[in-house]
Amino acid sequence: MAFIRTVPVEAADTAVAEIYEGDQKSWGYVPNFTKTFAHRPDVYRAWQQLNATIKSSMDLRRYELATVAAAGALRSSYCTLAHGRMLAQQVMGSEGVIQLLTDRESAPLDAAERAVVAFAEKVALAADQVMQGDVDELRAHGLSDEEIFDVTLAAGARCFFSKVLDATGTEPDAAFQDLEPGLREALTVGRAIETKPQEKQS
C-alpha cells in the first residue's frame, strides 16, 4: 500500500477518523492517499482547502485537462487515474481521455485546450524553461493572465500531491481495477494499481 506505515481505520484517533470519515463519504471507501496523509491530518486539510480554492476559479474541463496533463507528465498513476476517470465520466468520454494520453493529435481538444495541456506539462516537468512565449501563446488563445495563473496553480499543486504519493510508495486504489481495460491501461502511467485482495473460497 505504501512504504511508510499507515493508520488502520479501526485504530484512527479523532483527527484521523474525521478525515477517514469524510473521504469514506466522498469515495465510498478510505483511499490509500488518505491513509498516507493520516500522519499529518492538518497538512491534508490544508491541501484539500488549497485544491478546492484552485478549482473554484476554473472551469471543470480546463481544471481536469491541466491536472491530467501534469499528472501524466509526472508519471503519477494515482492522480492520472483519479482525474482521468473524472474527465472520462463528466467531460469527454473514455475514448477522448485515452487519446489525450496516447494519441494527442486525435484527442477532442480545441486549440486553446491543446495549449493549456502543453503548458501544464511544461510547468510539471520543466518550469524553469517556461518562457514569455509560452505565456503569450495562451494569451493568443484568449486566456487572461488570471486564467493562465489558474492553470499554473493547477499544475503546480499537482506536483506537490503526486510527488508525495509516489515518494511514499502510495499505490493507486484497487477500485481503479474496475475501469474499462483500455482506459485503465492508458491512465496507469507509473506505479501499478493496488491488487485486489483474493476472495475467500467457500
mmCIF file with all atom_site columns, C-alpha atoms in Angstrom:
data_model
loop_
_atom_site.group_PDB
_atom_site.id
_atom_site.type_symbol
_atom_site.label_atom_id
_atom_site.label_alt_id
_atom_site.label_comp_id
_atom_site.label_asym_id
_atom_site.label_entity_id
_atom_site.label_seq_id
_atom_site.pdbx_PDB_ins_code
_atom_site.Cartn_x
_atom_site.Cartn_y
_atom_site.Cartn_z
_atom_site.occupancy
_atom_site.B_iso_or_equiv
_atom_site.pdbx_formal_charge
_atom_site.auth_seq_id
_atom_site.auth_comp_id
_atom_site.auth_asym_id
_atom_site.auth_atom_id
_atom_site.pdbx_PDB_model_num
ATOM 1   C CA . MET A 1 1   ? 0.000   0.000   0.000   1.00 0.00 ? 1   MET A CA 1
ATOM 2   C CA . ALA A 1 2   ? 2.843   2.403   0.917   1.00 0.00 ? 2   ALA A CA 1
ATOM 3   C CA . PHE A 1 3   ? 6.478   2.397   2.010   1.00 0.00 ? 3   PHE A CA 1
ATOM 4   C CA . ILE A 1 4   ? 5.571   4.047   5.313   1.00 0.00 ? 4   ILE A CA 1
ATOM 5   C CA . ARG A 1 5   ? 3.250   2.744   7.987   1.00 0.00 ? 5   ARG A CA 1
ATOM 6   C CA . THR A 1 6   ? -0.354  3.836   7.597   1.00 0.00 ? 6   THR A CA 1
ATOM 7   C CA . VAL A 1 7   ? -3.049  4.137   10.221  1.00 0.00 ? 7   VAL A CA 1
ATOM 8   C CA . PRO A 1 8   ? -5.682  1.376   10.066  1.00 0.00 ? 8   PRO A CA 1
ATOM 9   C CA . VAL A 1 9   ? -9.251  2.646   10.001  1.00 0.00 ? 9   VAL A CA 1
ATOM 10  C CA . GLU A 1 10  ? -10.057 0.848   13.247  1.00 0.00 ? 10  GLU A CA 1
ATOM 11  C CA . ALA A 1 11  ? -7.046  2.403   15.014  1.00 0.00 ? 11  ALA A CA 1
ATOM 12  C CA . ALA A 1 12  ? -7.630  6.023   13.961  1.00 0.00 ? 12  ALA A CA 1
ATOM 13  C CA . ASP A 1 13  ? -7.724  8.714   16.624  1.00 0.00 ? 13  ASP A CA 1
ATOM 14  C CA . THR A 1 14  ? -10.236 11.557  16.442  1.00 0.00 ? 14  THR A CA 1
ATOM 15  C CA . ALA A 1 15  ? -8.375  13.763  13.939  1.00 0.00 ? 15  ALA A CA 1
ATOM 16  C CA . VAL A 1 16  ? -7.574  10.862  11.625  1.00 0.00 ? 16  VAL A CA 1
ATOM 17  C CA . ALA A 1 17  ? -11.047 9.362   11.993  1.00 0.00 ? 17  ALA A CA 1
ATOM 18  C CA . GLU A 1 18  ? -12.531 12.645  10.791  1.00 0.00 ? 18  GLU A CA 1
ATOM 19  C CA . ILE A 1 19  ? -10.570 12.681  7.531   1.00 0.00 ? 19  ILE A CA 1
ATOM 20  C CA . TYR A 1 20  ? -11.252 8.976   7.042   1.00 0.00 ? 20  TYR A CA 1
ATOM 21  C CA . GLU A 1 21  ? -14.971 9.530   7.529   1.00 0.00 ? 21  GLU A CA 1
ATOM 22  C CA . GLY A 1 22  ? -15.017 12.454  5.117   1.00 0.00 ? 22  GLY A CA 1
ATOM 23  C CA . ASP A 1 23  ? -13.277 10.546  2.332   1.00 0.00 ? 23  ASP A CA 1
ATOM 24  C CA . GLN A 1 24  ? -15.334 7.423   3.008   1.00 0.00 ? 24  GLN A CA 1
ATOM 25  C CA . LYS A 1 25  ? -18.411 9.510   2.186   1.00 0.00 ? 25  LYS A CA 1
ATOM 26  C CA . SER A 1 26  ? -16.810 11.017  -0.927  1.00 0.00 ? 26  SER A CA 1
ATOM 27  C CA . TRP A 1 27  ? -15.175 7.913   -2.375  1.00 0.00 ? 27  TRP A CA 1
ATOM 28  C CA . GLY A 1 28  ? -17.197 5.041   -0.916  1.00 0.00 ? 28  GLY A CA 1
ATOM 29  C CA . TYR A 1 29  ? -14.049 3.780   0.802   1.00 0.00 ? 29  TYR A CA 1
ATOM 30  C CA . VAL A 1 30  ? -10.976 5.248   2.506   1.00 0.00 ? 30  VAL A CA 1
ATOM 31  C CA . PRO A 1 31  ? -8.419  5.877   -0.271  1.00 0.00 ? 31  PRO A CA 1
ATOM 32  C CA . ASN A 1 32  ? -4.798  4.906   0.152   1.00 0.00 ? 32  ASN A CA 1
ATOM 33  C CA . PHE A 1 33  ? -3.705  8.547   -0.185  1.00 0.00 ? 33  PHE A CA 1
ATOM 34  C CA . THR A 1 34  ? -5.872  9.486   2.816   1.00 0.00 ? 34  THR A CA 1
ATOM 35  C CA . LYS A 1 35  ? -4.158  6.806   4.881   1.00 0.00 ? 35  LYS A CA 1
ATOM 36  C CA . THR A 1 36  ? -0.761  8.171   3.889   1.00 0.00 ? 36  THR A CA 1
ATOM 37  C CA . PHE A 1 37  ? -1.726  11.712  4.835   1.00 0.00 ? 37  PHE A CA 1
ATOM 38  C CA . ALA A 1 38  ? -3.140  10.443  8.150   1.00 0.00 ? 38  ALA A CA 1
ATOM 39  C CA . HIS A 1 39  ? 0.340   11.059  9.563   1.00 0.00 ? 39  HIS A CA 1
ATOM 40  C CA . ARG A 1 40  ? -0.382  14.782  9.225   1.00 0.00 ? 40  ARG A CA 1
ATOM 41  C CA . PRO A 1 41  ? -4.146  15.427  9.153   1.00 0.00 ? 41  PRO A CA 1
ATOM 42  C CA . ASP A 1 42  ? -3.627  19.201  9.287   1.00 0.00 ? 42  ASP A CA 1
ATOM 43  C CA . VAL A 1 43  ? -1.497  19.081  6.134   1.00 0.00 ? 43  VAL A CA 1
ATOM 44  C CA . TYR A 1 44  ? -4.185  17.023  4.408   1.00 0.00 ? 44  TYR A CA 1
ATOM 45  C CA . ARG A 1 45  ? -6.877  19.521  5.342   1.00 0.00 ? 45  ARG A CA 1
ATOM 46  C CA . ALA A 1 46  ? -4.676  22.375  4.127   1.00 0.00 ? 46  ALA A CA 1
ATOM 47  C CA . TRP A 1 47  ? -4.202  20.532  0.822   1.00 0.00 ? 47  TRP A CA 1
ATOM 48  C CA . GLN A 1 48  ? -7.946  19.995  0.480   1.00 0.00 ? 48  GLN A CA 1
ATOM 49  C CA . GLN A 1 49  ? -8.584  23.693  1.054   1.00 0.00 ? 49  GLN A CA 1
ATOM 50  C CA . LEU A 1 50  ? -5.855  24.761  -1.376  1.00 0.00 ? 50  LEU A CA 1
ATOM 51  C CA . ASN A 1 51  ? -7.031  22.398  -4.087  1.00 0.00 ? 51  ASN A CA 1
ATOM 52  C CA . ALA A 1 52  ? -10.683 23.364  -3.647  1.00 0.00 ? 52  ALA A CA 1
ATOM 53  C CA . THR A 1 53  ? -9.766  27.048  -3.876  1.00 0.00 ? 53  THR A CA 1
ATOM 54  C CA . ILE A 1 54  ? -7.808  26.493  -7.086  1.00 0.00 ? 54  ILE A CA 1
ATOM 55  C CA . LYS A 1 55  ? -10.683 24.515  -8.614  1.00 0.00 ? 55  LYS A CA 1
ATOM 56  C CA . SER A 1 56  ? -13.251 27.134  -7.647  1.00 0.00 ? 56  SER A CA 1
ATOM 57  C CA . SER A 1 57  ? -11.759 29.645  -10.085 1.00 0.00 ? 57  SER A CA 1
ATOM 58  C CA . MET A 1 58  ? -11.621 27.246  -13.034 1.00 0.00 ? 58  MET A CA 1
ATOM 59  C CA . ASP A 1 59  ? -13.964 25.599  -15.477 1.00 0.00 ? 59  ASP A CA 1
ATOM 60  C CA . LEU A 1 60  ? -14.142 21.877  -14.645 1.00 0.00 ? 60  LEU A CA 1
ATOM 61  C CA . ARG A 1 61  ? -12.967 20.805  -18.089 1.00 0.00 ? 61  ARG A CA 1
ATOM 62  C CA . ARG A 1 62  ? -9.907  23.087  -18.044 1.00 0.00 ? 62  ARG A CA 1
ATOM 63  C CA . TYR A 1 63  ? -9.020  22.115  -14.475 1.00 0.00 ? 63  TYR A CA 1
ATOM 64  C CA . GLU A 1 64  ? -9.179  18.397  -15.228 1.00 0.00 ? 64  GLU A CA 1
ATOM 65  C CA . LEU A 1 65  ? -7.265  18.749  -18.509 1.00 0.00 ? 65  LEU A CA 1
ATOM 66  C CA . ALA A 1 66  ? -4.479  20.696  -16.792 1.00 0.00 ? 66  ALA A CA 1
ATOM 67  C CA . THR A 1 67  ? -4.422  18.250  -13.884 1.00 0.00 ? 67  THR A CA 1
ATOM 68  C CA . VAL A 1 68  ? -4.338  15.109  -16.028 1.00 0.00 ? 68  VAL A CA 1
ATOM 69  C CA . ALA A 1 69  ? -1.664  16.670  -18.247 1.00 0.00 ? 69  ALA A CA 1
ATOM 70  C CA . ALA A 1 70  ? 0.530   17.493  -15.249 1.00 0.00 ? 70  ALA A CA 1
ATOM 71  C CA . ALA A 1 71  ? -0.060  14.134  -13.563 1.00 0.00 ? 71  ALA A CA 1
ATOM 72  C CA . GLY A 1 72  ? 0.639   12.242  -16.766 1.00 0.00 ? 72  GLY A CA 1
ATOM 73  C CA . ALA A 1 73  ? 3.858   14.166  -17.312 1.00 0.00 ? 73  ALA A CA 1
ATOM 74  C CA . LEU A 1 74  ? 4.892   13.311  -13.747 1.00 0.00 ? 74  LEU A CA 1
ATOM 75  C CA . ARG A 1 75  ? 4.036   9.636   -14.345 1.00 0.00 ? 75  ARG A CA 1
ATOM 76  C CA . SER A 1 76  ? 1.687   9.701   -11.384 1.00 0.00 ? 76  SER A CA 1
ATOM 77  C CA . SER A 1 77  ? -0.675  6.786   -11.917 1.00 0.00 ? 77  SER A CA 1
ATOM 78  C CA . TYR A 1 78  ? -2.727  7.666   -8.830  1.00 0.00 ? 78  TYR A CA 1
ATOM 79  C CA . CYS A 1 79  ? -3.529  11.213  -9.919  1.00 0.00 ? 79  CYS A CA 1
ATOM 80  C CA . THR A 1 80  ? -3.858  10.357  -13.612 1.00 0.00 ? 80  THR A CA 1
ATOM 81  C CA . LEU A 1 81  ? -6.287  7.544   -12.791 1.00 0.00 ? 81  LEU A CA 1
ATOM 82  C CA . ALA A 1 82  ? -8.374  9.635   -10.409 1.00 0.00 ? 82  ALA A CA 1
ATOM 83  C CA . HIS A 1 83  ? -8.631  12.704  -12.619 1.00 0.00 ? 83  HIS A CA 1
ATOM 84  C CA . GLY A 1 84  ? -8.693  10.772  -15.888 1.00 0.00 ? 84  GLY A CA 1
ATOM 85  C CA . ARG A 1 85  ? -11.694 8.866   -14.593 1.00 0.00 ? 85  ARG A CA 1
ATOM 86  C CA . MET A 1 86  ? -13.384 12.146  -13.693 1.00 0.00 ? 86  MET A CA 1
ATOM 87  C CA . LEU A 1 87  ? -12.580 13.557  -17.135 1.00 0.00 ? 87  LEU A CA 1
ATOM 88  C CA . ALA A 1 88  ? -13.994 10.437  -18.809 1.00 0.00 ? 88  ALA A CA 1
ATOM 89  C CA . GLN A 1 89  ? -17.162 10.349  -16.730 1.00 0.00 ? 89  GLN A CA 1
ATOM 90  C CA . GLN A 1 90  ? -18.071 14.022  -16.711 1.00 0.00 ? 90  GLN A CA 1
ATOM 91  C CA . VAL A 1 91  ? -16.336 15.767  -19.582 1.00 0.00 ? 91  VAL A CA 1
ATOM 92  C CA . MET A 1 92  ? -15.104 13.966  -22.687 1.00 0.00 ? 92  MET A CA 1
ATOM 93  C CA . GLY A 1 93  ? -15.748 10.225  -22.508 1.00 0.00 ? 93  GLY A CA 1
ATOM 94  C CA . SER A 1 94  ? -13.302 7.368   -22.217 1.00 0.00 ? 94  SER A CA 1
ATOM 95  C CA . GLU A 1 95  ? -12.104 7.440   -25.814 1.00 0.00 ? 95  GLU A CA 1
ATOM 96  C CA . GLY A 1 96  ? -11.262 11.135  -25.589 1.00 0.00 ? 96  GLY A CA 1
ATOM 97  C CA . VAL A 1 97  ? -9.218  10.569  -22.423 1.00 0.00 ? 97  VAL A CA 1
ATOM 98  C CA . ILE A 1 98  ? -7.381  7.615   -23.959 1.00 0.00 ? 98  ILE A CA 1
ATOM 99  C CA . GLN A 1 99  ? -6.484  9.801   -26.934 1.00 0.00 ? 99  GLN A CA 1
ATOM 100 C CA . LEU A 1 100 ? -5.347  12.597  -24.621 1.00 0.00 ? 100 LEU A CA 1
ATOM 101 C CA . LEU A 1 101 ? -2.794  10.229  -23.059 1.00 0.00 ? 101 LEU A CA 1
ATOM 102 C CA . THR A 1 102 ? -1.816  8.116   -26.065 1.00 0.00 ? 102 THR A CA 1
ATOM 103 C CA . ASP A 1 103 ? -2.676  9.950   -29.304 1.00 0.00 ? 103 ASP A CA 1
ATOM 104 C CA . ARG A 1 104 ? -2.779  13.669  -28.550 1.00 0.00 ? 104 ARG A CA 1
ATOM 105 C CA . GLU A 1 105 ? -3.310  14.743  -32.162 1.00 0.00 ? 105 GLU A CA 1
ATOM 106 C CA . SER A 1 106 ? -6.599  12.818  -32.282 1.00 0.00 ? 106 SER A CA 1
ATOM 107 C CA . ALA A 1 107 ? -7.869  13.987  -28.895 1.00 0.00 ? 107 ALA A CA 1
ATOM 108 C CA . PRO A 1 108 ? -11.064 16.097  -28.931 1.00 0.00 ? 108 PRO A CA 1
ATOM 109 C CA . LEU A 1 109 ? -9.371  19.340  -27.899 1.00 0.00 ? 109 LEU A CA 1
ATOM 110 C CA . ASP A 1 110 ? -9.615  22.803  -29.387 1.00 0.00 ? 110 ASP A CA 1
ATOM 111 C CA . ALA A 1 111 ? -6.515  24.908  -29.997 1.00 0.00 ? 111 ALA A CA 1
ATOM 112 C CA . ALA A 1 112 ? -6.721  26.689  -26.637 1.00 0.00 ? 112 ALA A CA 1
ATOM 113 C CA . GLU A 1 113 ? -7.034  23.384  -24.792 1.00 0.00 ? 113 GLU A CA 1
ATOM 114 C CA . ARG A 1 114 ? -4.020  21.965  -26.599 1.00 0.00 ? 114 ARG A CA 1
ATOM 115 C CA . ALA A 1 115 ? -2.049  24.989  -25.482 1.00 0.00 ? 115 ALA A CA 1
ATOM 116 C CA . VAL A 1 116 ? -3.271  24.559  -21.890 1.00 0.00 ? 116 VAL A CA 1
ATOM 117 C CA . VAL A 1 117 ? -2.289  20.872  -21.870 1.00 0.00 ? 117 VAL A CA 1
ATOM 118 C CA . ALA A 1 118 ? 1.174   21.627  -23.270 1.00 0.00 ? 118 ALA A CA 1
ATOM 119 C CA . PHE A 1 119 ? 1.690   24.444  -20.772 1.00 0.00 ? 119 PHE A CA 1
ATOM 120 C CA . ALA A 1 120 ? 0.606   22.289  -17.799 1.00 0.00 ? 120 ALA A CA 1
ATOM 121 C CA . GLU A 1 121 ? 3.025   19.565  -18.880 1.00 0.00 ? 121 GLU A CA 1
ATOM 122 C CA . LYS A 1 122 ? 5.869   22.070  -19.149 1.00 0.00 ? 122 LYS A CA 1
ATOM 123 C CA . VAL A 1 123 ? 5.102   23.506  -15.715 1.00 0.00 ? 123 VAL A CA 1
ATOM 124 C CA . ALA A 1 124 ? 5.201   19.994  -14.243 1.00 0.00 ? 124 ALA A CA 1
ATOM 125 C CA . LEU A 1 125 ? 8.385   18.852  -15.974 1.00 0.00 ? 125 LEU A CA 1
ATOM 126 C CA . ALA A 1 126 ? 10.469  21.942  -16.653 1.00 0.00 ? 126 ALA A CA 1
ATOM 127 C CA . ALA A 1 127 ? 9.067   25.047  -15.012 1.00 0.00 ? 127 ALA A CA 1
ATOM 128 C CA . ASP A 1 128 ? 12.461  26.727  -15.266 1.00 0.00 ? 128 ASP A CA 1
ATOM 129 C CA . GLN A 1 129 ? 12.143  26.508  -19.047 1.00 0.00 ? 129 GLN A CA 1
ATOM 130 C CA . VAL A 1 130 ? 8.769   28.254  -19.248 1.00 0.00 ? 130 VAL A CA 1
ATOM 131 C CA . MET A 1 131 ? 9.339   31.423  -21.258 1.00 0.00 ? 131 MET A CA 1
ATOM 132 C CA . GLN A 1 132 ? 7.393   34.557  -22.099 1.00 0.00 ? 132 GLN A CA 1
ATOM 133 C CA . GLY A 1 133 ? 6.435   32.960  -25.394 1.00 0.00 ? 133 GLY A CA 1
ATOM 134 C CA . ASP A 1 134 ? 4.639   30.116  -23.609 1.00 0.00 ? 134 ASP A CA 1
ATOM 135 C CA . VAL A 1 135 ? 2.506   32.590  -21.711 1.00 0.00 ? 135 VAL A CA 1
ATOM 136 C CA . ASP A 1 136 ? 1.951   34.710  -24.805 1.00 0.00 ? 136 ASP A CA 1
ATOM 137 C CA . GLU A 1 137 ? 0.660   31.662  -26.658 1.00 0.00 ? 137 GLU A CA 1
ATOM 138 C CA . LEU A 1 138 ? -2.015  31.143  -24.013 1.00 0.00 ? 138 LEU A CA 1
ATOM 139 C CA . ARG A 1 139 ? -2.919  34.819  -24.248 1.00 0.00 ? 139 ARG A CA 1
ATOM 140 C CA . ALA A 1 140 ? -3.220  34.437  -28.031 1.00 0.00 ? 140 ALA A CA 1
ATOM 141 C CA . HIS A 1 141 ? -5.813  31.733  -27.417 1.00 0.00 ? 141 HIS A CA 1
ATOM 142 C CA . GLY A 1 142 ? -7.868  34.110  -25.293 1.00 0.00 ? 142 GLY A CA 1
ATOM 143 C CA . LEU A 1 143 ? -6.739  33.263  -21.773 1.00 0.00 ? 143 LEU A CA 1
ATOM 144 C CA . SER A 1 144 ? -6.444  36.155  -19.353 1.00 0.00 ? 144 SER A CA 1
ATOM 145 C CA . ASP A 1 145 ? -3.476  36.456  -17.022 1.00 0.00 ? 145 ASP A CA 1
ATOM 146 C CA . GLU A 1 146 ? -5.707  35.268  -14.183 1.00 0.00 ? 146 GLU A CA 1
ATOM 147 C CA . GLU A 1 147 ? -6.670  32.171  -16.181 1.00 0.00 ? 147 GLU A CA 1
ATOM 148 C CA . ILE A 1 148 ? -3.038  31.490  -17.057 1.00 0.00 ? 148 ILE A CA 1
ATOM 149 C CA . PHE A 1 149 ? -2.193  31.706  -13.361 1.00 0.00 ? 149 PHE A CA 1
ATOM 150 C CA . ASP A 1 150 ? -5.044  29.265  -12.621 1.00 0.00 ? 150 ASP A CA 1
ATOM 151 C CA . VAL A 1 151 ? -3.535  26.701  -14.998 1.00 0.00 ? 151 VAL A CA 1
ATOM 152 C CA . THR A 1 152 ? -0.143  27.255  -13.392 1.00 0.00 ? 152 THR A CA 1
ATOM 153 C CA . LEU A 1 153 ? -1.635  26.716  -9.943  1.00 0.00 ? 153 LEU A CA 1
ATOM 154 C CA . ALA A 1 154 ? -3.415  23.524  -11.001 1.00 0.00 ? 154 ALA A CA 1
ATOM 155 C CA . ALA A 1 155 ? -0.238  22.067  -12.486 1.00 0.00 ? 155 ALA A CA 1
ATOM 156 C CA . GLY A 1 156 ? 1.972   23.259  -9.639  1.00 0.00 ? 156 GLY A CA 1
ATOM 157 C CA . ALA A 1 157 ? -0.351  21.921  -6.961  1.00 0.00 ? 157 ALA A CA 1
ATOM 158 C CA . ARG A 1 158 ? -0.462  18.567  -8.732  1.00 0.00 ? 158 ARG A CA 1
ATOM 159 C CA . CYS A 1 159 ? 3.316   18.360  -8.474  1.00 0.00 ? 159 CYS A CA 1
ATOM 160 C CA . PHE A 1 160 ? 3.047   18.522  -4.696  1.00 0.00 ? 160 PHE A CA 1
ATOM 161 C CA . PHE A 1 161 ? 0.368   15.872  -4.333  1.00 0.00 ? 161 PHE A CA 1
ATOM 162 C CA . SER A 1 162 ? 1.678   13.484  -6.985  1.00 0.00 ? 162 SER A CA 1
ATOM 163 C CA . LYS A 1 163 ? 5.253   13.627  -5.693  1.00 0.00 ? 163 LYS A CA 1
ATOM 164 C CA . VAL A 1 164 ? 4.177   12.977  -2.104  1.00 0.00 ? 164 VAL A CA 1
ATOM 165 C CA . LEU A 1 165 ? 2.198   9.903   -3.122  1.00 0.00 ? 165 LEU A CA 1
ATOM 166 C CA . ASP A 1 166 ? 4.901   8.446   -5.343  1.00 0.00 ? 166 ASP A CA 1
ATOM 167 C CA . ALA A 1 167 ? 7.726   9.197   -2.887  1.00 0.00 ? 167 ALA A CA 1
ATOM 168 C CA . THR A 1 168 ? 5.850   7.310   -0.176  1.00 0.00 ? 168 THR A CA 1
ATOM 169 C CA . GLY A 1 169 ? 5.002   4.393   -2.467  1.00 0.00 ? 169 GLY A CA 1
ATOM 170 C CA . THR A 1 170 ? 1.274   5.025   -2.115  1.00 0.00 ? 170 THR A CA 1
ATOM 171 C CA . GLU A 1 171 ? -0.421  2.697   -4.596  1.00 0.00 ? 171 GLU A CA 1
ATOM 172 C CA . PRO A 1 172 ? -3.492  3.682   -6.606  1.00 0.00 ? 172 PRO A CA 1
ATOM 173 C CA . ASP A 1 173 ? -6.576  2.158   -5.018  1.00 0.00 ? 173 ASP A CA 1
ATOM 174 C CA . ALA A 1 174 ? -7.676  -1.317  -6.084  1.00 0.00 ? 174 ALA A CA 1
ATOM 175 C CA . ALA A 1 175 ? -11.021 0.235   -7.075  1.00 0.00 ? 175 ALA A CA 1
ATOM 176 C CA . PHE A 1 176 ? -9.348  1.582   -10.217 1.00 0.00 ? 176 PHE A CA 1
ATOM 177 C CA . GLN A 1 177 ? -9.088  -2.016  -11.430 1.00 0.00 ? 177 GLN A CA 1
ATOM 178 C CA . ASP A 1 178 ? -12.796 -1.694  -12.260 1.00 0.00 ? 178 ASP A CA 1
ATOM 179 C CA . LEU A 1 179 ? -12.155 0.864   -15.015 1.00 0.00 ? 179 LEU A CA 1
ATOM 180 C CA . GLU A 1 180 ? -12.621 -0.400  -18.542 1.00 0.00 ? 180 GLU A CA 1
ATOM 181 C CA . PRO A 1 181 ? -9.345  -2.017  -19.632 1.00 0.00 ? 181 PRO A CA 1
ATOM 182 C CA . GLY A 1 182 ? -8.376  0.485   -22.346 1.00 0.00 ? 182 GLY A CA 1
ATOM 183 C CA . LEU A 1 183 ? -8.895  3.486   -20.094 1.00 0.00 ? 183 LEU A CA 1
ATOM 184 C CA . ARG A 1 184 ? -7.186  1.819   -17.137 1.00 0.00 ? 184 ARG A CA 1
ATOM 185 C CA . GLU A 1 185 ? -4.140  0.962   -19.240 1.00 0.00 ? 185 GLU A CA 1
ATOM 186 C CA . ALA A 1 186 ? -3.832  4.471   -20.676 1.00 0.00 ? 186 ALA A CA 1
ATOM 187 C CA . LEU A 1 187 ? -4.086  6.082   -17.242 1.00 0.00 ? 187 LEU A CA 1
ATOM 188 C CA . THR A 1 188 ? -1.617  3.773   -15.490 1.00 0.00 ? 188 THR A CA 1
ATOM 189 C CA . VAL A 1 189 ? 1.445   5.808   -16.372 1.00 0.00 ? 189 VAL A CA 1
ATOM 190 C CA . GLY A 1 190 ? 3.656   4.944   -13.402 1.00 0.00 ? 190 GLY A CA 1
ATOM 191 C CA . ARG A 1 191 ? 3.063   2.827   -10.306 1.00 0.00 ? 191 ARG A CA 1
ATOM 192 C CA . ALA A 1 192 ? 0.798   -0.178  -10.765 1.00 0.00 ? 192 ALA A CA 1
ATOM 193 C CA . ILE A 1 193 ? -2.678  -0.215  -9.274  1.00 0.00 ? 193 ILE A CA 1
ATOM 194 C CA . GLU A 1 194 ? -3.047  -1.968  -5.935  1.00 0.00 ? 194 GLU A CA 1
ATOM 195 C CA . THR A 1 195 ? -4.008  -5.607  -6.397  1.00 0.00 ? 195 THR A CA 1
ATOM 196 C CA . LYS A 1 196 ? -7.464  -6.520  -5.217  1.00 0.00 ? 196 LYS A CA 1
ATOM 197 C CA . PRO A 1 197 ? -7.478  -8.988  -2.317  1.00 0.00 ? 197 PRO A CA 1
ATOM 198 C CA . GLN A 1 198 ? -8.333  -12.513 -3.342  1.00 0.00 ? 198 GLN A CA 1
ATOM 199 C CA . GLU A 1 199 ? -11.859 -13.559 -2.488  1.00 0.00 ? 199 GLU A CA 1
ATOM 200 C CA . LYS A 1 200 ? -12.037 -16.349 0.037   1.00 0.00 ? 200 LYS A CA 1
ATOM 201 C CA . GLN A 1 201 ? -13.242 -19.641 -1.347  1.00 0.00 ? 201 GLN A CA 1
ATOM 202 C CA . SER A 1 202 ? -16.288 -21.037 0.426   1.00 0.00 ? 202 SER A CA 1
#
